[in-house]
Structures are given as structure tokens and as C-alpha cells.
Amino acid sequence: MRGAFDSLSVGTFHQDKGELHGVTVVVDTDGPEVFVGRCHEVTPEGVVLLDADAHAVEAGAASKEEWVRRAARYGVWARHRHLVVPRQRVASIRRLGDVAE
């Protein structure tokens, strides 16, 4: 018996969300903040992250790169279920899996 999804192939869901949809990414900003989370989509308004964590560099705190390396090694605590990083603040987006330890 044929099911409703027989004609669908793996990977066809959410094709309109972009290549980073569902990938854990690092979003660096032009300021002291850096974010790690699962990319939902990149829109004209900004980068939409799910299950994300954020770090802001302050006196005595880890640098952005130290925090990102720690996130790559141990994972992140999802402090934000849904977060939008405004596009004008985004300096770069990269896959967390591409971070060297």
C-alpha cells in the first residue's frame, strides 16, 4: 500500500529555508555578543536561531573565540528557544562543526 509520503525523498522538507536550516551555527556580531544555535532561517530581518545560547564579552569573561571553542567541544545550554540576531549586527555565520578545538 502506498503512503502519503512515498513520492517525497529525504531532504525535501524546508528547501526554502536555506542551506543552513537545521544546522548548528555560530553567529558573530560586530559587538561583544556571539550566538550559537540551530539555524532556522536567514531573513532580511536577521538570523533566526532555535535552542540558542549567547555570550557577551565583559571584563573577566572568556573571549568570543574561547567561548565558541568550548561550545564546539561541550555543546551549548539552550537558554533561548527562539532568537533573532538582527541582520545589521551580523558580522559572520559559520557552522559550529567547522570550529577547530
C-alpha angles and dihedrals in degrees: 000000000000117000129215092257100046093106094051120090126210113275097028095111118102096001088155093062096075136249094293095054108131094007121121106241142181114232111195120194135207088249136051095292130096126178135203121193147117109292112234096175146321112239134174086262096053148280114318112213129187125203091008138166129203136207129195120195111236135158108300094010127117117271118254092256093048090051092047092049089051089050090051091051102041106015129240135280107241099232093159122048091193126013134167119206106204112245094232089059096050113106096170145347123209137162113265087222090064092060113111114225 
